[in-house]
Amino acid sequence: MDMSLPTQDNNKVGPGAYFALAFAAVFFSGLLGGKEWYGVFDFTTLNGAFGKVVSKASLEGDTLTTATSAFRGTGGHGAMDGFLFALGLIPAVMFALGMINVLEHYGALRAARRLLTPLLRPLMGIPGNTGLALIGSLQSTDVGASLTRNLADEGEITENEKDIFAMFQFSAGAMITNFFSSGAILFTLMAVDGTPAVPASIGACIAVMFIMKVVGANMMRLVLTFTNKKAESTVPGEAS
C-alpha cells in the first residue's frame, strides 16, 4: 500500500501570491516614501538613516558653531573608510533579504516569474523572477545588488542573466532616488526671460534613463551572445 503523501504543486500561483507581488512592488518602489503614516509600507523609510555626528566646532566670538557629518566622518580613505562604507550597507542588505524571504514564502517570486517573464525575457533576456530586484534597484542600489546576489546563489538566474541584469542596474543606479534627490531641482530653475531653464519634463528624463538602461542591458546581452558563440567555435574538435 502506497503511504506517501500527495505532492504539492510548488509552482501554483494563487491570489495571495499576486497580492504579495503587488505589495513588494509598492514596498520597494518608493511610492509611499515620506513622513506620513503610509511610510511604514516603504522600504527606504523603514530602513532609516544613520544619525549625524559633530565633525567640526569653531568659536566665533561668544557663539560656538558646529558642523555635522555622517557617521563615516570626513576625510576618510583606504581600507578603513571602505570598512565604514560596507558597514553602512549591512542594514539595507539584511533588511532587503529578510523581506524577500518573507515575500517569497507567500509566493511573490512565483507570481513575478509568471507575470513578468513574457515581458522581461524578450526585452532583456532575463526571467520574470528578477522583477522585484528590478523594481528595488530603481530606488536603491543596495536592494538591487543584494536581491540579484540572492537569485544567483539560489540558482534562479544563470551567469549570463546575472551579467545582463547587473548591466541594467549599473547604468543610472537607483535612478528614481538619485534623480529626485539631486537632478529634479534643475527643473525649478528659470532663465532670464522667465522660461524654464531645462526644456524637458521630469517624466521624459526618467523615460530616457530607463530606456538607456534597457539598451545597456541588451548591449551586454549582445556581447555575451557573440562571446559564447566565439568560445564554442574555438573548441577543438575530435581528432579524426
mmCIF file of C-alpha atoms in Angstrom:
data_model
loop_
_atom_site.group_PDB
_atom_site.id
_atom_site.type_symbol
_atom_site.label_atom_id
_atom_site.label_comp_id
_atom_site.label_asym_id
_atom_site.label_seq_id
_atom_site.Cartn_x
_atom_site.Cartn_y
_atom_site.Cartn_z
ATOM 1 C CA MET A 1 0.000 0.000 0.000
ATOM 2 C CA ASP A 2 1.407 3.399 -1.002
ATOM 3 C CA MET A 3 1.512 5.559 2.134
ATOM 4 C CA SER A 4 3.318 8.503 0.510
ATOM 5 C CA LEU A 5 1.786 11.914 0.953
ATOM 6 C CA PRO A 6 0.451 13.741 -2.093
ATOM 7 C CA THR A 7 2.938 16.136 -3.574
ATOM 8 C CA GLN A 8 2.147 19.843 -3.504
ATOM 9 C CA ASP A 9 2.378 21.897 -6.672
ATOM 10 C CA ASN A 10 5.053 24.392 -5.712
ATOM 11 C CA ASN A 11 4.513 26.317 -8.930
ATOM 12 C CA LYS A 12 0.887 27.099 -8.177
ATOM 13 C CA VAL A 13 0.206 30.826 -8.081
ATOM 14 C CA GLY A 14 -2.873 31.894 -6.152
ATOM 15 C CA PRO A 15 -4.403 35.257 -5.264
ATOM 16 C CA GLY A 16 -2.173 35.530 -2.199
ATOM 17 C CA ALA A 17 0.946 35.320 -4.356
ATOM 18 C CA TYR A 18 -0.254 38.144 -6.589
ATOM 19 C CA PHE A 19 -1.101 40.237 -3.539
ATOM 20 C CA ALA A 20 2.404 39.617 -2.155
ATOM 21 C CA LEU A 21 3.878 40.659 -5.509
ATOM 22 C CA ALA A 22 1.804 43.853 -5.573
ATOM 23 C CA PHE A 23 2.849 44.654 -2.001
ATOM 24 C CA ALA A 24 6.510 44.047 -2.858
ATOM 25 C CA ALA A 25 6.298 46.298 -5.923
ATOM 26 C CA VAL A 26 4.888 49.152 -3.853
ATOM 27 C CA PHE A 27 7.204 48.476 -0.905
ATOM 28 C CA PHE A 28 10.403 48.644 -2.956
ATOM 29 C CA SER A 29 9.297 51.310 -5.450
ATOM 30 C CA GLY A 30 9.422 54.286 -3.100
ATOM 31 C CA LEU A 31 5.868 55.392 -3.961
ATOM 32 C CA LEU A 32 4.888 55.535 -0.290
ATOM 33 C CA GLY A 33 8.042 57.200 0.965
ATOM 34 C CA GLY A 34 7.793 60.156 3.324
ATOM 35 C CA LYS A 35 6.831 61.021 6.863
ATOM 36 C CA GLU A 36 3.133 60.255 6.515
ATOM 37 C CA TRP A 37 1.614 57.182 8.169
ATOM 38 C CA TYR A 38 1.810 55.166 4.960
ATOM 39 C CA GLY A 39 5.608 55.465 5.118
ATOM 40 C CA VAL A 40 5.579 52.274 7.195
ATOM 41 C CA PHE A 41 4.989 50.443 3.899
ATOM 42 C CA ASP A 42 8.099 51.881 2.235
ATOM 43 C CA PHE A 43 11.494 50.198 2.278
ATOM 44 C CA THR A 44 13.614 53.359 2.417
ATOM 45 C CA THR A 45 11.525 54.907 5.181
ATOM 46 C CA LEU A 46 11.720 51.790 7.353
ATOM 47 C CA ASN A 47 15.405 51.308 6.597
ATOM 48 C CA GLY A 48 16.044 54.779 8.004
ATOM 49 C CA ALA A 49 19.398 56.506 8.171
ATOM 50 C CA PHE A 50 22.344 56.858 10.497
ATOM 51 C CA GLY A 51 22.423 59.918 12.708
ATOM 52 C CA LYS A 52 24.848 62.803 12.358
ATOM 53 C CA VAL A 53 27.933 63.366 14.491
ATOM 54 C CA VAL A 54 29.819 66.572 15.190
ATOM 55 C CA SER A 55 32.746 66.811 12.793
ATOM 56 C CA LYS A 56 33.911 70.365 13.427
ATOM 57 C CA ALA A 57 33.482 73.034 16.092
ATOM 58 C CA SER A 58 34.588 76.653 15.962
ATOM 59 C CA LEU A 59 34.195 79.600 18.293
ATOM 60 C CA GLU A 60 33.088 82.842 16.691
ATOM 61 C CA GLY A 61 33.008 85.491 19.375
ATOM 62 C CA ASP A 62 30.738 84.138 22.058
ATOM 63 C CA THR A 63 28.995 81.736 19.683
ATOM 64 C CA LEU A 64 30.011 78.109 19.329
ATOM 65 C CA THR A 65 29.346 76.880 15.795
ATOM 66 C CA THR A 66 29.339 73.176 14.989
ATOM 67 C CA ALA A 67 29.227 71.205 11.750
ATOM 68 C CA THR A 68 27.911 67.693 11.467
ATOM 69 C CA SER A 69 28.568 64.835 9.076
ATOM 70 C CA ALA A 70 27.543 61.218 8.587
ATOM 71 C CA PHE A 71 28.843 58.567 10.983
ATOM 72 C CA ARG A 72 31.658 57.875 8.492
ATOM 73 C CA GLY A 73 33.001 61.340 9.194
ATOM 74 C CA THR A 74 35.001 63.324 6.647
ATOM 75 C CA GLY A 75 38.416 62.821 5.081
ATOM 76 C CA GLY A 76 38.473 59.042 5.376
ATOM 77 C CA HIS A 77 40.413 56.930 2.897
ATOM 78 C CA GLY A 78 41.792 53.488 2.280
ATOM 79 C CA ALA A 79 40.640 50.246 3.850
ATOM 80 C CA MET A 80 39.276 51.912 6.993
ATOM 81 C CA ASP A 81 36.917 54.178 5.084
ATOM 82 C CA GLY A 82 35.935 51.233 2.907
ATOM 83 C CA PHE A 83 35.070 49.246 6.025
ATOM 84 C CA LEU A 84 32.778 52.009 7.297
ATOM 85 C CA PHE A 85 31.151 52.245 3.882
ATOM 86 C CA ALA A 86 30.474 48.495 3.929
ATOM 87 C CA LEU A 87 29.146 48.795 7.468
ATOM 88 C CA GLY A 88 26.625 51.313 6.199
ATOM 89 C CA LEU A 89 25.365 48.831 3.608
ATOM 90 C CA ILE A 90 24.708 46.000 6.048
ATOM 91 C CA PRO A 91 21.329 47.194 7.430
ATOM 92 C CA ALA A 92 19.825 47.766 3.976
ATOM 93 C CA VAL A 93 21.077 44.453 2.598
ATOM 94 C CA MET A 94 19.921 42.424 5.610
ATOM 95 C CA PHE A 95 16.530 44.132 5.671
ATOM 96 C CA ALA A 96 16.013 43.625 1.926
ATOM 97 C CA LEU A 97 16.937 39.945 2.047
ATOM 98 C CA GLY A 98 14.714 39.389 5.061
ATOM 99 C CA MET A 99 11.731 40.986 3.324
ATOM 100 C CA ILE A 100 12.344 38.985 0.154
ATOM 101 C CA ASN A 101 12.391 35.728 2.122
ATOM 102 C CA VAL A 102 9.043 36.619 3.680
ATOM 103 C CA LEU A 103 7.541 37.630 0.327
ATOM 104 C CA GLU A 104 8.969 34.528 -1.324
ATOM 105 C CA HIS A 105 7.213 32.399 1.281
ATOM 106 C CA TYR A 106 3.913 33.913 0.182
ATOM 107 C CA GLY A 107 4.641 33.308 -3.495
ATOM 108 C CA ALA A 108 5.673 36.760 -4.695
ATOM 109 C CA LEU A 109 8.582 35.430 -6.762
ATOM 110 C CA ARG A 110 6.418 32.781 -8.402
ATOM 111 C CA ALA A 111 3.871 35.424 -9.323
ATOM 112 C CA ALA A 112 6.611 37.679 -10.675
ATOM 113 C CA ARG A 113 8.010 34.834 -12.754
ATOM 114 C CA ARG A 114 4.606 34.096 -14.278
ATOM 115 C CA LEU A 115 3.636 37.717 -14.941
ATOM 116 C CA LEU A 116 6.939 39.285 -15.951
ATOM 117 C CA THR A 117 8.779 36.533 -17.837
ATOM 118 C CA PRO A 118 6.750 37.160 -21.047
ATOM 119 C CA LEU A 119 7.872 40.800 -20.814
ATOM 120 C CA LEU A 120 11.429 40.644 -19.490
ATOM 121 C CA ARG A 121 12.545 37.586 -21.487
ATOM 122 C CA PRO A 122 12.173 39.222 -24.932
ATOM 123 C CA LEU A 123 13.025 42.697 -23.609
ATOM 124 C CA MET A 124 16.317 41.868 -21.892
ATOM 125 C CA GLY A 125 16.682 38.092 -21.886
ATOM 126 C CA ILE A 126 16.133 37.716 -18.135
ATOM 127 C CA PRO A 127 13.405 35.765 -16.272
ATOM 128 C CA GLY A 128 10.448 37.344 -14.532
ATOM 129 C CA ASN A 129 11.647 36.452 -11.042
ATOM 130 C CA THR A 130 14.123 39.325 -11.370
ATOM 131 C CA GLY A 131 11.165 41.725 -11.349
ATOM 132 C CA LEU A 132 11.375 42.517 -7.633
ATOM 133 C CA ALA A 133 15.107 43.143 -7.855
ATOM 134 C CA LEU A 134 14.482 45.367 -10.883
ATOM 135 C CA ILE A 135 11.915 47.441 -9.010
ATOM 136 C CA GLY A 136 14.143 47.627 -5.940
ATOM 137 C CA SER A 137 17.172 48.716 -7.969
ATOM 138 C CA LEU A 138 15.290 51.789 -9.189
ATOM 139 C CA GLN A 139 15.165 53.029 -5.595
ATOM 140 C CA SER A 140 18.300 51.575 -4.001
ATOM 141 C CA THR A 141 21.482 50.087 -5.413
ATOM 142 C CA ASP A 142 21.888 48.071 -2.214
ATOM 143 C CA VAL A 143 18.499 46.415 -2.651
ATOM 144 C CA GLY A 144 19.051 45.585 -6.318
ATOM 145 C CA ALA A 145 22.506 44.144 -5.720
ATOM 146 C CA SER A 146 21.512 42.046 -2.693
ATOM 147 C CA LEU A 147 18.398 40.621 -4.353
ATOM 148 C CA THR A 148 20.319 39.800 -7.522
ATOM 149 C CA ARG A 149 23.003 38.042 -5.498
ATOM 150 C CA ASN A 150 20.307 36.074 -3.693
ATOM 151 C CA LEU A 151 18.770 34.970 -7.010
ATOM 152 C CA ALA A 152 22.176 33.900 -8.317
ATOM 153 C CA ASP A 153 23.051 31.976 -5.140
ATOM 154 C CA GLU A 154 19.760 30.072 -5.300
ATOM 155 C CA GLY A 155 20.267 29.211 -8.976
ATOM 156 C CA GLU A 156 17.240 31.227 -10.103
ATOM 157 C CA ILE A 157 19.275 33.036 -12.790
ATOM 158 C CA THR A 158 22.227 31.934 -14.904
ATOM 159 C CA GLU A 159 25.626 33.627 -15.031
ATOM 160 C CA ASN A 160 24.779 35.342 -18.316
ATOM 161 C CA GLU A 161 21.430 36.546 -16.994
ATOM 162 C CA LYS A 162 23.167 37.915 -13.914
ATOM 163 C CA ASP A 163 25.637 39.868 -16.083
ATOM 164 C CA ILE A 164 22.844 41.293 -18.231
ATOM 165 C CA PHE A 165 20.807 42.288 -15.200
ATOM 166 C CA ALA A 166 23.851 43.794 -13.498
ATOM 167 C CA MET A 167 24.397 45.963 -16.575
ATOM 168 C CA PHE A 168 20.812 47.190 -16.328
ATOM 169 C CA GLN A 169 21.365 48.163 -12.693
ATOM 170 C CA PHE A 170 24.825 49.657 -13.218
ATOM 171 C CA SER A 171 23.564 52.290 -15.656
ATOM 172 C CA ALA A 172 21.851 55.117 -13.712
ATOM 173 C CA GLY A 173 21.798 53.103 -10.486
ATOM 174 C CA ALA A 174 18.998 53.922 -8.030
ATOM 175 C CA MET A 175 17.518 56.028 -10.806
ATOM 176 C CA ILE A 176 14.437 57.335 -9.047
ATOM 177 C CA THR A 177 16.070 58.141 -5.708
ATOM 178 C CA ASN A 178 19.152 59.828 -7.154
ATOM 179 C CA PHE A 179 17.211 61.757 -9.771
ATOM 180 C CA PHE A 180 14.652 63.235 -7.395
ATOM 181 C CA SER A 181 17.209 63.925 -4.673
ATOM 182 C CA SER A 182 19.676 65.776 -6.887
ATOM 183 C CA GLY A 183 18.539 66.204 -10.501
ATOM 184 C CA ALA A 184 14.913 67.241 -10.108
ATOM 185 C CA ILE A 185 15.922 70.600 -8.598
ATOM 186 C CA LEU A 186 17.135 71.681 -12.039
ATOM 187 C CA PHE A 187 13.558 71.750 -13.290
ATOM 188 C CA THR A 188 12.745 74.601 -10.898
ATOM 189 C CA LEU A 189 15.363 76.897 -12.438
ATOM 190 C CA MET A 190 14.175 79.709 -14.674
ATOM 191 C CA ALA A 191 16.020 81.536 -17.441
ATOM 192 C CA VAL A 192 16.365 85.335 -17.560
ATOM 193 C CA ASP A 193 13.343 85.660 -19.861
ATOM 194 C CA GLY A 194 11.166 83.665 -17.463
ATOM 195 C CA THR A 195 11.171 80.408 -19.424
ATOM 196 C CA PRO A 196 12.193 77.094 -17.807
ATOM 197 C CA ALA A 197 15.965 76.616 -17.869
ATOM 198 C CA VAL A 198 15.521 72.905 -18.618
ATOM 199 C CA PRO A 199 13.368 72.460 -21.748
ATOM 200 C CA ALA A 200 12.160 68.971 -20.821
ATOM 201 C CA SER A 201 9.799 67.278 -18.418
ATOM 202 C CA ILE A 202 10.724 65.091 -15.472
ATOM 203 C CA GLY A 203 8.772 62.209 -16.978
ATOM 204 C CA ALA A 204 10.687 62.453 -20.255
ATOM 205 C CA CYS A 205 14.042 62.378 -18.441
ATOM 206 C CA ILE A 206 13.050 59.319 -16.410
ATOM 207 C CA ALA A 207 11.825 57.599 -19.567
ATOM 208 C CA VAL A 208 15.121 58.295 -21.363
ATOM 209 C CA MET A 209 17.143 56.945 -18.431
ATOM 210 C CA PHE A 210 15.050 53.781 -18.220
ATOM 211 C CA ILE A 211 15.238 53.190 -21.972
ATOM 212 C CA MET A 212 19.014 53.598 -21.938
ATOM 213 C CA LYS A 213 19.232 51.134 -19.046
ATOM 214 C CA VAL A 214 17.410 48.616 -21.237
ATOM 215 C CA VAL A 215 19.700 49.475 -24.164
ATOM 216 C CA GLY A 216 22.756 48.899 -21.974
ATOM 217 C CA ALA A 217 21.421 45.526 -20.845
ATOM 218 C CA ASN A 218 20.872 44.473 -24.455
ATOM 219 C CA MET A 219 24.372 45.600 -25.406
ATOM 220 C CA MET A 220 25.709 43.286 -22.722
ATOM 221 C CA ARG A 221 23.333 40.597 -23.979
ATOM 222 C CA LEU A 222 24.744 41.020 -27.493
ATOM 223 C CA VAL A 223 28.349 40.895 -26.292
ATOM 224 C CA LEU A 224 27.697 37.708 -24.309
ATOM 225 C CA THR A 225 25.969 36.104 -27.294
ATOM 226 C CA PHE A 226 28.917 36.729 -29.596
ATOM 227 C CA THR A 227 31.429 35.789 -26.895
ATOM 228 C CA ASN A 228 29.710 32.468 -26.263
ATOM 229 C CA LYS A 229 29.493 31.710 -29.980
ATOM 230 C CA LYS A 230 33.170 32.526 -30.424
ATOM 231 C CA ALA A 231 34.092 30.310 -27.480
ATOM 232 C CA GLU A 232 32.086 27.440 -28.937
ATOM 233 C CA SER A 233 33.676 27.851 -32.360
ATOM 234 C CA THR A 234 37.203 27.762 -30.933
ATOM 235 C CA VAL A 235 36.685 24.489 -29.059
ATOM 236 C CA PRO A 236 38.951 21.953 -30.768
ATOM 237 C CA GLY A 237 37.077 19.128 -32.468
ATOM 238 C CA GLU A 238 37.728 15.463 -32.037
ATOM 239 C CA ALA A 239 40.678 14.098 -33.904
ATOM 240 C CA SER A 240 39.715 12.065 -36.956
#
